CSV table of C-alpha atoms in Angstrom, one decimal:
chain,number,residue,atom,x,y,z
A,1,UNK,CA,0.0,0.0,0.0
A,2,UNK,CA,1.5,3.2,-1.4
A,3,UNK,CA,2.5,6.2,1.8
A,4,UNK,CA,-1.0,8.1,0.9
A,5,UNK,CA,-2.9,5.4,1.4
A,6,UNK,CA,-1.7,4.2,4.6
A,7,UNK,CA,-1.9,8.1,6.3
A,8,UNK,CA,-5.9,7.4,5.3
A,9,UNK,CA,-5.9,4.1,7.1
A,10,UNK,CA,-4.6,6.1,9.8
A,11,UNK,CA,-6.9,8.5,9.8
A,12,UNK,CA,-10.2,5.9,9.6
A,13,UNK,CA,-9.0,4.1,12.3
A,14,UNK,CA,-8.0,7.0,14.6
A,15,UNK,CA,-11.9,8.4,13.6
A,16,UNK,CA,-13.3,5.1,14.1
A,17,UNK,CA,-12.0,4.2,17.6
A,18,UNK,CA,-12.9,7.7,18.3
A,19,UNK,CA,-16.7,7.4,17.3
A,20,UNK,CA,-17.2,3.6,18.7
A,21,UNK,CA,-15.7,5.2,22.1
A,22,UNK,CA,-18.1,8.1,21.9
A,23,UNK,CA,-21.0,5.5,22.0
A,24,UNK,CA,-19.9,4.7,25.6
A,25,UNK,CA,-22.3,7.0,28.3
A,26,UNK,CA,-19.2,8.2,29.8
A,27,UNK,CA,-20.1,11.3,32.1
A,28,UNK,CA,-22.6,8.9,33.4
A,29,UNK,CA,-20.6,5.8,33.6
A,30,UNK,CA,-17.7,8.4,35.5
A,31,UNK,CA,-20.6,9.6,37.4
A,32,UNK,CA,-19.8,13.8,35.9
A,33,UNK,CA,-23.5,14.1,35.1
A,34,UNK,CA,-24.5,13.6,38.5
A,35,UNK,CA,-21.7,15.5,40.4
A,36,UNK,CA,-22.4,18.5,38.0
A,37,UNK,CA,-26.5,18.3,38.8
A,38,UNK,CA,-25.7,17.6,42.6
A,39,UNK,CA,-23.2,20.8,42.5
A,40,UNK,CA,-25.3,22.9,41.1
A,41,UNK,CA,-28.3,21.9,43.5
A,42,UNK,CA,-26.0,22.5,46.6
A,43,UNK,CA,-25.2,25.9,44.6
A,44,UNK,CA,-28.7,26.9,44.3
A,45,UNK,CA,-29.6,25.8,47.9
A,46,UNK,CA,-26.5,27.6,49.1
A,47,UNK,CA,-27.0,31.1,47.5
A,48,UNK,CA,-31.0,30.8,48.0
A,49,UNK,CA,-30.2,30.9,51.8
A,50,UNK,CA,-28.6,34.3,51.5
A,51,UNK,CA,-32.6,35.6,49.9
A,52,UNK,CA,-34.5,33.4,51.1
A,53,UNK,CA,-35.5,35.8,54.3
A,54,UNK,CA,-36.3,38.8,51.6
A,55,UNK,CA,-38.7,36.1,50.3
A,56,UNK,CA,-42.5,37.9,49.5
A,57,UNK,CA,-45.1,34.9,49.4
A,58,UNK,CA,-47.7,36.9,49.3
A,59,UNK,CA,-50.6,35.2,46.7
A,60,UNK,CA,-51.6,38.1,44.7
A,61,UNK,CA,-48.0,38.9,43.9
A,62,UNK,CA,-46.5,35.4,43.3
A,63,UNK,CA,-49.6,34.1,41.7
A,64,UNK,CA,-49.5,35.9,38.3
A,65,UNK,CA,-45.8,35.0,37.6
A,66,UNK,CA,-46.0,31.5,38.6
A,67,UNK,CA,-49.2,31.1,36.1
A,68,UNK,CA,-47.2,32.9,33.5
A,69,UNK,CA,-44.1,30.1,34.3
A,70,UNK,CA,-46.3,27.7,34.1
A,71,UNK,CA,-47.8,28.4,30.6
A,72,UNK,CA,-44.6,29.1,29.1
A,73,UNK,CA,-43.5,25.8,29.9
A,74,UNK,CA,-46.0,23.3,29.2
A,75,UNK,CA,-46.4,25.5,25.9
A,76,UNK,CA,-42.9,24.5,25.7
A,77,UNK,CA,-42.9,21.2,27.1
A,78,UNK,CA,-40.4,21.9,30.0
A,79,UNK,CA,-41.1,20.5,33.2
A,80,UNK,CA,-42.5,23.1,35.3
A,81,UNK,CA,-42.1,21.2,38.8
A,82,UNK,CA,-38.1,21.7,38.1
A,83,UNK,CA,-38.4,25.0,38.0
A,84,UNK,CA,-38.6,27.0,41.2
A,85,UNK,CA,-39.8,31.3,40.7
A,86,UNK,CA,-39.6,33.4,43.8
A,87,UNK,CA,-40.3,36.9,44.1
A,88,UNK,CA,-38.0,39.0,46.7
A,89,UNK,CA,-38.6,42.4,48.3
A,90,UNK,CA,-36.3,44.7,46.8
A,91,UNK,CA,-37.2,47.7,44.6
A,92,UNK,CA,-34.5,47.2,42.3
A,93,UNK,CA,-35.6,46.6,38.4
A,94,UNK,CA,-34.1,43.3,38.0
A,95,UNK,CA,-34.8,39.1,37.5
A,96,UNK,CA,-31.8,36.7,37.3
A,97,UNK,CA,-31.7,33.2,36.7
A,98,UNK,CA,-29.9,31.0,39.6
A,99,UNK,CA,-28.0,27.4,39.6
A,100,UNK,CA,-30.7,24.9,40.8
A,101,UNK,CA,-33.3,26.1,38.3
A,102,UNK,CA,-34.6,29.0,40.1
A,103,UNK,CA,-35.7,32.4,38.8
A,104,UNK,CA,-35.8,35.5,40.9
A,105,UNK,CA,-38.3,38.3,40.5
A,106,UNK,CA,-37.3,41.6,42.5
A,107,UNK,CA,-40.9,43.3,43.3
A,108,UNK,CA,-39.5,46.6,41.6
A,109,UNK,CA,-39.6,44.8,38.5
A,110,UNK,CA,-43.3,43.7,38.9
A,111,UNK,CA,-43.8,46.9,40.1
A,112,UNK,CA,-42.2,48.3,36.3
A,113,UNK,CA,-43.9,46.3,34.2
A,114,UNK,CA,-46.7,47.3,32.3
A,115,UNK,CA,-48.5,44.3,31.2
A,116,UNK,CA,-48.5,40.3,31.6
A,117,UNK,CA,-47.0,40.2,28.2
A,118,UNK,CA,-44.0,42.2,30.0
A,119,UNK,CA,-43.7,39.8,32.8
A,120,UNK,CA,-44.1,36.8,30.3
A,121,UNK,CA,-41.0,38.2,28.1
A,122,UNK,CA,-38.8,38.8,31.5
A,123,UNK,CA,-39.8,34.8,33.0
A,124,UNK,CA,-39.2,33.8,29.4
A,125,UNK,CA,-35.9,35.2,29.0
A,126,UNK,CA,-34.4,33.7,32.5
A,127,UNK,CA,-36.1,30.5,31.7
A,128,UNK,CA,-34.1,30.4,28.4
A,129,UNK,CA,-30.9,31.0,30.3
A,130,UNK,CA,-31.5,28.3,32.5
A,131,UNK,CA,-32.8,26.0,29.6
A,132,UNK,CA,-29.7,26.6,27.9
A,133,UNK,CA,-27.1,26.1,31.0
A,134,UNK,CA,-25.9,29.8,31.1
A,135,UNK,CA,-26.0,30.0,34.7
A,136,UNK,CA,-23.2,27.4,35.2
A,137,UNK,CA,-21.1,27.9,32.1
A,138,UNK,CA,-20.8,31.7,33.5
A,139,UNK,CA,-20.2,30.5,36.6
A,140,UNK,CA,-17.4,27.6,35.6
A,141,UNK,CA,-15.9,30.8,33.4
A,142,UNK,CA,-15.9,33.3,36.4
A,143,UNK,CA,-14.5,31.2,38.9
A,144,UNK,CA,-13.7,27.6,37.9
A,145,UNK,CA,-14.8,24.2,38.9
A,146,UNK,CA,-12.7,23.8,41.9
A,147,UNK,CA,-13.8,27.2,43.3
A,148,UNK,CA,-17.5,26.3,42.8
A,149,UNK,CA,-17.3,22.7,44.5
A,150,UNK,CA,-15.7,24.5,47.3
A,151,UNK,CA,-18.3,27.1,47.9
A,152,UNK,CA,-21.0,24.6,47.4
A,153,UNK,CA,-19.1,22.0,49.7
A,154,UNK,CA,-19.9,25.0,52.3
A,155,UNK,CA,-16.1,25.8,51.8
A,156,UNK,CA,-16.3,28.9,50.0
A,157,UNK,CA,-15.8,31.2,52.9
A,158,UNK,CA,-16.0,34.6,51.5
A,159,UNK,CA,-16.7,33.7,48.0
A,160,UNK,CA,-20.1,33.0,48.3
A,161,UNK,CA,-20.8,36.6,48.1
A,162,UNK,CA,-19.0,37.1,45.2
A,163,UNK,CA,-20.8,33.9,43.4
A,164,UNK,CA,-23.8,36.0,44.1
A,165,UNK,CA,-22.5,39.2,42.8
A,166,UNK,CA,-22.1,37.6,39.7
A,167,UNK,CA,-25.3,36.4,39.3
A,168,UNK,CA,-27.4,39.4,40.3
A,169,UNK,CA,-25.2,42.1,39.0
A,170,UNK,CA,-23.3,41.4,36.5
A,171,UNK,CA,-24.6,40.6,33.0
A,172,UNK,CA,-23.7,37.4,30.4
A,173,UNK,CA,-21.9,37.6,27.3
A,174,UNK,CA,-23.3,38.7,24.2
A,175,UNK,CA,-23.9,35.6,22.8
A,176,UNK,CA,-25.8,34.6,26.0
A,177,UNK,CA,-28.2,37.2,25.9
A,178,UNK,CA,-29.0,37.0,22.2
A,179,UNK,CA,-29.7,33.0,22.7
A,180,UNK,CA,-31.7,33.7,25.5
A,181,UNK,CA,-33.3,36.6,24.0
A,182,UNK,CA,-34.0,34.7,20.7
A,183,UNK,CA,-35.4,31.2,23.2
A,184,UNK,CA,-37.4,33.7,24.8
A,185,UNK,CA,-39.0,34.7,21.8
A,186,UNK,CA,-40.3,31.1,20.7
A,187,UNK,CA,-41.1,30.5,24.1
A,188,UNK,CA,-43.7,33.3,23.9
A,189,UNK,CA,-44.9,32.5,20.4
A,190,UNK,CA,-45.6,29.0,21.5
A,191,UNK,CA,-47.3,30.9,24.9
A,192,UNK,CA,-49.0,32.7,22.4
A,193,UNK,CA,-48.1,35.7,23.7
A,194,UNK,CA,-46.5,38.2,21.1
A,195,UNK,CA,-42.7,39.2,21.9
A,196,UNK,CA,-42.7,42.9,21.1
A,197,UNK,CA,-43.9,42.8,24.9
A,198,UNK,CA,-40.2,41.5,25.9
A,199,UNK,CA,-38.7,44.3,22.7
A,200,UNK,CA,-40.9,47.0,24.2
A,201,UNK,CA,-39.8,46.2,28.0
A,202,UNK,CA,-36.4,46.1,26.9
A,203,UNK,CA,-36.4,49.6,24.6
A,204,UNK,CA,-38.3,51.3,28.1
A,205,UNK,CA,-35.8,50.4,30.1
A,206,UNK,CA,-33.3,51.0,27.9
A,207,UNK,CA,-34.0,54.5,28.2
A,208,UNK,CA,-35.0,54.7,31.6
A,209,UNK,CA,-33.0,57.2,33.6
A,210,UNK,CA,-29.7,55.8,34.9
A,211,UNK,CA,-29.8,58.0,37.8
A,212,UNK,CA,-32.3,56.5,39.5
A,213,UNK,CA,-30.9,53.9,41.8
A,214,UNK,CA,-33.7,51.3,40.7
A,215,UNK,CA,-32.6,51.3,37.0
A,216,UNK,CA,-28.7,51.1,38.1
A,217,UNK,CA,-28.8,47.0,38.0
A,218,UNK,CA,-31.2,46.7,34.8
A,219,UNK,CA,-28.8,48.8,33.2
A,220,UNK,CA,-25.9,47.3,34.1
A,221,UNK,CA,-27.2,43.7,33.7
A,222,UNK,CA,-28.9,44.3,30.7
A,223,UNK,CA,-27.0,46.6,28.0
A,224,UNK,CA,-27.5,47.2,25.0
A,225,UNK,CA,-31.3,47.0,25.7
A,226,UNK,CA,-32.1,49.3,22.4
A,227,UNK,CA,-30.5,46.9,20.1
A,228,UNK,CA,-31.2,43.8,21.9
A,229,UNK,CA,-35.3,45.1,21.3
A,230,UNK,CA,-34.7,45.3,17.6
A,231,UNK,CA,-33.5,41.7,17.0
A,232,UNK,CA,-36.1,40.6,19.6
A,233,UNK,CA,-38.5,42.2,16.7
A,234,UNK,CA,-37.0,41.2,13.9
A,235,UNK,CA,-37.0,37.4,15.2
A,236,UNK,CA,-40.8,37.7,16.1
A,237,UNK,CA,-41.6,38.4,12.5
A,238,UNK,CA,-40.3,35.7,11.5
A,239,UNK,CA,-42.2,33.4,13.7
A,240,UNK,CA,-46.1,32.5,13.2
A,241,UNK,CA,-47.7,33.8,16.0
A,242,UNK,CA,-51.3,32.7,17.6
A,243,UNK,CA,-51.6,35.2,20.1
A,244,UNK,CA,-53.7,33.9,23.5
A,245,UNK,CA,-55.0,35.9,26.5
A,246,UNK,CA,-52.2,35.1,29.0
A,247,UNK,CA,-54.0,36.4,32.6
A,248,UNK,CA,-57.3,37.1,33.6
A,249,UNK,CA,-57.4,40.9,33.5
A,250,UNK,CA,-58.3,40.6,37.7
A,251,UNK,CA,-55.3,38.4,38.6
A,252,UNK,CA,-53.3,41.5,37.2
A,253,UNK,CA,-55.2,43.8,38.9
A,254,UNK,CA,-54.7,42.7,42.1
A,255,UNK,CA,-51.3,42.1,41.8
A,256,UNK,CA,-50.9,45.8,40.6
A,257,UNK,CA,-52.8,47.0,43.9
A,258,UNK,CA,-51.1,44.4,46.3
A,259,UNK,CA,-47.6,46.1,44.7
A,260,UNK,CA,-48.9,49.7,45.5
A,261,UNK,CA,-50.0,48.9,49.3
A,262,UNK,CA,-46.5,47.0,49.7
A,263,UNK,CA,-44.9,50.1,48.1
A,264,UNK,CA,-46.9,52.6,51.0
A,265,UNK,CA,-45.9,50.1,53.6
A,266,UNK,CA,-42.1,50.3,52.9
B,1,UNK,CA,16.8,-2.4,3.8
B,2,UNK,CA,20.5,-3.4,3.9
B,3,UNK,CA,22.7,-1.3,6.1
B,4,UNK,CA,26.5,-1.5,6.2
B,5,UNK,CA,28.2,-3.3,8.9
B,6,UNK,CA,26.9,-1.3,11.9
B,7,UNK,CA,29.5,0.1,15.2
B,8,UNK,CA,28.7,-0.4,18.9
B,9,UNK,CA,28.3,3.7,18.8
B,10,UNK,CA,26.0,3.7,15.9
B,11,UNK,CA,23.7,1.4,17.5
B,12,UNK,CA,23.9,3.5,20.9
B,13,UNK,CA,23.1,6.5,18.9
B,14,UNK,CA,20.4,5.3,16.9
B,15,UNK,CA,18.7,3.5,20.1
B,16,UNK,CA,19.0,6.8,22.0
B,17,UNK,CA,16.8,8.5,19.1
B,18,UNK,CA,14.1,6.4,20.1
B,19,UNK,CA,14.9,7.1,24.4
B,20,UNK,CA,15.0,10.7,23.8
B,21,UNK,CA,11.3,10.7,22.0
B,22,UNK,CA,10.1,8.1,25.0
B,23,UNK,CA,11.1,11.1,27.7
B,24,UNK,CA,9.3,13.4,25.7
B,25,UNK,CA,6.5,11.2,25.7
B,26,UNK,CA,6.5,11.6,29.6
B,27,UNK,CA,7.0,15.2,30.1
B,28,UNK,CA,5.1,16.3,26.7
B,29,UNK,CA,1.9,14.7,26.8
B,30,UNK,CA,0.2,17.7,28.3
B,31,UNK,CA,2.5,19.8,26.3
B,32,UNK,CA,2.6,18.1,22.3
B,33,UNK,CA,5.5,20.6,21.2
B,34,UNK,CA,7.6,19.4,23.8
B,35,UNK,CA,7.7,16.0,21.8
B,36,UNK,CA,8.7,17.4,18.5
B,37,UNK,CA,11.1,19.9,19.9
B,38,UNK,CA,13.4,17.2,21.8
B,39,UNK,CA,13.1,14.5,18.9
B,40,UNK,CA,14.0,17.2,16.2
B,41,UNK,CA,16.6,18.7,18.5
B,42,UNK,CA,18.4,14.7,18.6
B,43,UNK,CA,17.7,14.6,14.7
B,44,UNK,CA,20.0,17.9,14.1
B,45,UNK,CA,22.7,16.7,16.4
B,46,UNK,CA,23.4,13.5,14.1
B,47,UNK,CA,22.3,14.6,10.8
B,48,UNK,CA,26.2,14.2,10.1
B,49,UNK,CA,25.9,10.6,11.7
B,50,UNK,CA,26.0,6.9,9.9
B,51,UNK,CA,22.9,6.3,7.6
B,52,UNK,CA,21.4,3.6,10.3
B,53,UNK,CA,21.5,6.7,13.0
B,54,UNK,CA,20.5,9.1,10.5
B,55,UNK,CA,17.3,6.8,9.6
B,56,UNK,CA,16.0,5.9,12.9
B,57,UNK,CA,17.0,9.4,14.1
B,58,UNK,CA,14.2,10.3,11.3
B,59,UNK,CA,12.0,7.8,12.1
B,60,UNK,CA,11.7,8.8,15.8
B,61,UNK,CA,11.2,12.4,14.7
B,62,UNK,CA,8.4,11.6,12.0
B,63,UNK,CA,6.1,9.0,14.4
B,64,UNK,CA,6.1,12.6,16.5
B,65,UNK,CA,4.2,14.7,14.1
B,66,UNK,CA,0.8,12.6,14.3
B,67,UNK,CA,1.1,12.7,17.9
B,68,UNK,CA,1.9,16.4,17.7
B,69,UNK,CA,-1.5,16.8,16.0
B,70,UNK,CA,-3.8,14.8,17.8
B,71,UNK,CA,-2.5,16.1,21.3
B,72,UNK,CA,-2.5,19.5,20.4
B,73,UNK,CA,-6.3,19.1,19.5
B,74,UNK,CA,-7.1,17.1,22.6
B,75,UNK,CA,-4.5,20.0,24.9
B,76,UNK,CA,-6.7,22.8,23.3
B,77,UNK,CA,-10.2,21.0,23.9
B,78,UNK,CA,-8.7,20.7,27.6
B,79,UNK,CA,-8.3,24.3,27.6
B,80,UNK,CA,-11.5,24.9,26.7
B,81,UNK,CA,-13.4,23.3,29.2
B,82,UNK,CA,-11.4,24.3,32.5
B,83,UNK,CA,-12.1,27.7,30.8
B,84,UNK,CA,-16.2,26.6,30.3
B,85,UNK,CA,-16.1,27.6,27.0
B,86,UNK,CA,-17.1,23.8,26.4
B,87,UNK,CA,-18.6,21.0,28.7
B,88,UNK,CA,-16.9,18.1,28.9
B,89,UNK,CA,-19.3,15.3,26.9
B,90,UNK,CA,-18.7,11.9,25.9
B,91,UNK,CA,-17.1,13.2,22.5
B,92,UNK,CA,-14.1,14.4,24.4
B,93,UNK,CA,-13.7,12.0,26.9
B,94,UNK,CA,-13.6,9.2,23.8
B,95,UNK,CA,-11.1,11.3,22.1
B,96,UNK,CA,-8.9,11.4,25.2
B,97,UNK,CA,-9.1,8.0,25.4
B,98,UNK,CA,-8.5,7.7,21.9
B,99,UNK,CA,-5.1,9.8,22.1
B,100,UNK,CA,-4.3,8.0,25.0
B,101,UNK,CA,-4.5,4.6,23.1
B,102,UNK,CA,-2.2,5.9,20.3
B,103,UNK,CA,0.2,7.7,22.5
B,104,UNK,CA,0.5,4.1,24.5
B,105,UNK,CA,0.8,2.1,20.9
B,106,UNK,CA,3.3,4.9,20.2
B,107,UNK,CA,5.6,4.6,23.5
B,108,UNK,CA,5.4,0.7,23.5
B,109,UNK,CA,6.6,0.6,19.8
B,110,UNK,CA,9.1,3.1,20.5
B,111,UNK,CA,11.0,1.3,23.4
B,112,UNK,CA,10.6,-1.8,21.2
B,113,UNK,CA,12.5,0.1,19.0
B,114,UNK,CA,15.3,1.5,20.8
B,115,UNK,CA,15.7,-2.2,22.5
B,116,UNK,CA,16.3,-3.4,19.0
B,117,UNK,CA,18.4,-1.0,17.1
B,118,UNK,CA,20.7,-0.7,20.4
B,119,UNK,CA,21.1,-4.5,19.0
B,120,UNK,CA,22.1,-3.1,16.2
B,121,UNK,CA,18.7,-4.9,14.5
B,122,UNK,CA,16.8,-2.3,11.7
B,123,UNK,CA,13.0,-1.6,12.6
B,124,UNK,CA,10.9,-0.4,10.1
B,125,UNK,CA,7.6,0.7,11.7
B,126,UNK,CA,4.0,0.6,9.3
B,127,UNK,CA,3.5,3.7,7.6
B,128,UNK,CA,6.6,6.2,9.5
B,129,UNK,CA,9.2,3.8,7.6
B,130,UNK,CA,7.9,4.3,4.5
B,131,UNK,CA,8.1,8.0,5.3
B,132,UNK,CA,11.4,7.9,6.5
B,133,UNK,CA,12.6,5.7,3.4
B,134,UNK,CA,11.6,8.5,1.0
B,135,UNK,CA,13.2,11.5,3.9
B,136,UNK,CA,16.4,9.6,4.3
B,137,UNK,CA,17.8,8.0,0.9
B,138,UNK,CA,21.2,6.0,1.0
């Protein structure tokens, strides 16, 4: 057999032992799957300890955005149970997406939006980042693997805080939030709800005044909102859309008024 | 292939071609330059030599370059998933073991090799002796 065709023989083989190897379930055979899920889990539990006392179970505030969840995903065919949504007390414009499968609402973001369609495009969004592993791959980037089994060993010490810091207030790469923002989308088409509520949410805010202290973490966590809105637009016209009524017109009523008496209290 | 009558020093020489790529086996796995540097650094110092150290000095240095290739892919997929650029799935783990297998076939043929030739005995290995009998004419 002549030089060239040996190097192919080579190759073939190299590829082939390769690919028949690949058919083995490794990360579950080496058990990788499981200590990434348990990791995270212990992650999640961890950093929800440092909100859960902020927690705000009231029904009329919670309800609306854990119906809205929950028709995003069985329009979606994710498995709501998995996902855990809690809104917090704080006044801050803001929602973020946590190892563990949890999303966090701040009540100053119910507070700024302006319909459910709004809410919908905000719950779809973190559930997108979640659906497509952002929290972690962020995470693993940030601070590494060995770093994040310490701190969810209980070993982290100070960098707990700093896992949360990261997570709250600081925003993902670009190609994060347009994957996200583009899973969002479909996830509202298939909702039936129409995404220029997400576009329109994003352009407000966009604009909204960076003074004001309640705008400072949107901003920072979100840039680019203006642009971001555009594609989000441009995407939904390319989708079919069969828009749906999303909330009973009451359930957002009286989570608007249950918002305004907590605002008086504070 | 014929080689004149062969001297206890060429055989020494041509056996330590083979020793010098096996250390760079060791220390260069995680680091696939490493292998081609130390092999190619022997194969200057005895370009001058006999034709039997000459060969198997080229030999050595041309089993390197598929190694160099296929760890340098497997390094670089390393490097991207202690940076979490990529997760690490059953592709890469099968082609770790892959390049492990070859590196392995690679080290054992090699220290077959250099047992042999310090014997003064030729070894022409499948595919790289071929190579080597086009590189290294008479």
């Amino acid at each position: 057999m002549k030089i060239f065709g040996k190097i192919i023989v080579l190759i073939v083989l190299f590829i082939s032992i390769w690919q028949m190897l690949a058919l083995v379930p490794w990360t579950k055979t080496l058990g990788l799957e499981e200590a990434r899920v348990s990791t995270e889990e212990k992650l999640g539990d961890l950093i929800w300890q440092q909100y859960k006392d902020r927690e705000n179970r009231e029904p009329a505030l919670t309800e609306p955005a854990h119906q809205i969840l929950s028709i995003i995903c069985k329009a979606n065919h994710i498995e709501t149970e998995n996902i855990k949504l809690h809104v917090i007390d704080d006044i801050e414009v803001n929602a973020f997406a946590m190892p563990g499968q949890s999303i966090i609402v701040n009540r100053g973001l119910l507070e700024e939006t302006q319909d459910p369609g709004e809410l919908a495009g905000v719950i779809a969004h973190e559930l997108a980042h979640l659906q497509h592993n952002h929290v972690m791959k962020k995470l693993l980037r940030e601070f590494g693997l060995s770093v994040l089994t310490s701190v969810a060993s209980g070993r982290g010490g100070g960098q707990t805080a700093e896992v949360m810091k990261i997570l709250g207030a600081t925003a993902y790469d670009r190609k994060f939030e347009k994957e996200a923002d583009l899973s969002a989308v479909e996830y509202m088409v298939a909702a039936g709800v129409s995404p220029e509520h997400l576009a329109n949410f994003l352009y407000r805010l966009g604009k909204a005044d960076g003074n004001q202290e309640k705008y400072l973490r949107w901003i920072r966590t979100h840039p680019d909102s203006g642009e971001r809105a555009a594609y989000i637009l441009d995407h939904a016209r390319k989708q079919q859309q069969n828009i749906r009524p999303l909330l009973a017109d009451s359930s957002w009523q009286q989570m608007k008024n249950a918002l305004e008496l907590e605002a008086e209290e504070d | 292939m014929n080689f004149p009558p062969l001297s206890e020093h060429d055989c020494e020489k041509a056996s330590n071609s083979y020793l010098m790529s096996l250390m760079a086996i060791v220390v260069g796995l995680p680091l696939p330059i490493v292998n081609l540097l130390a092999t190619f650094g022997f194969y200057l110092g005895n370009r001058k030599g006999s034709h039997f150290v000459r060969w198997h000095c080229t030999q050595a240095l041309v089993s390197q370059f598929s190694l160099l290739f296929m760890n340098s892919a497997g390094f670089w997929w390393s490097v991207a998933i202690l940076l979490g650029k990529k997760d690490p799935d059953n592709s890469y783990i099968a082609y770790m073991v892959t390049v492990i297998l070859f590196n392995l076939a690679d080290f054992i043929a090699t220290m077959y090799s250099a047992i042999h030739t310090r014997k003064g005995n030729h070894v022409h290995w499948w595919l790289y002796g071929d190579i080597t009998n086009r590189i290294c004419p008479k």
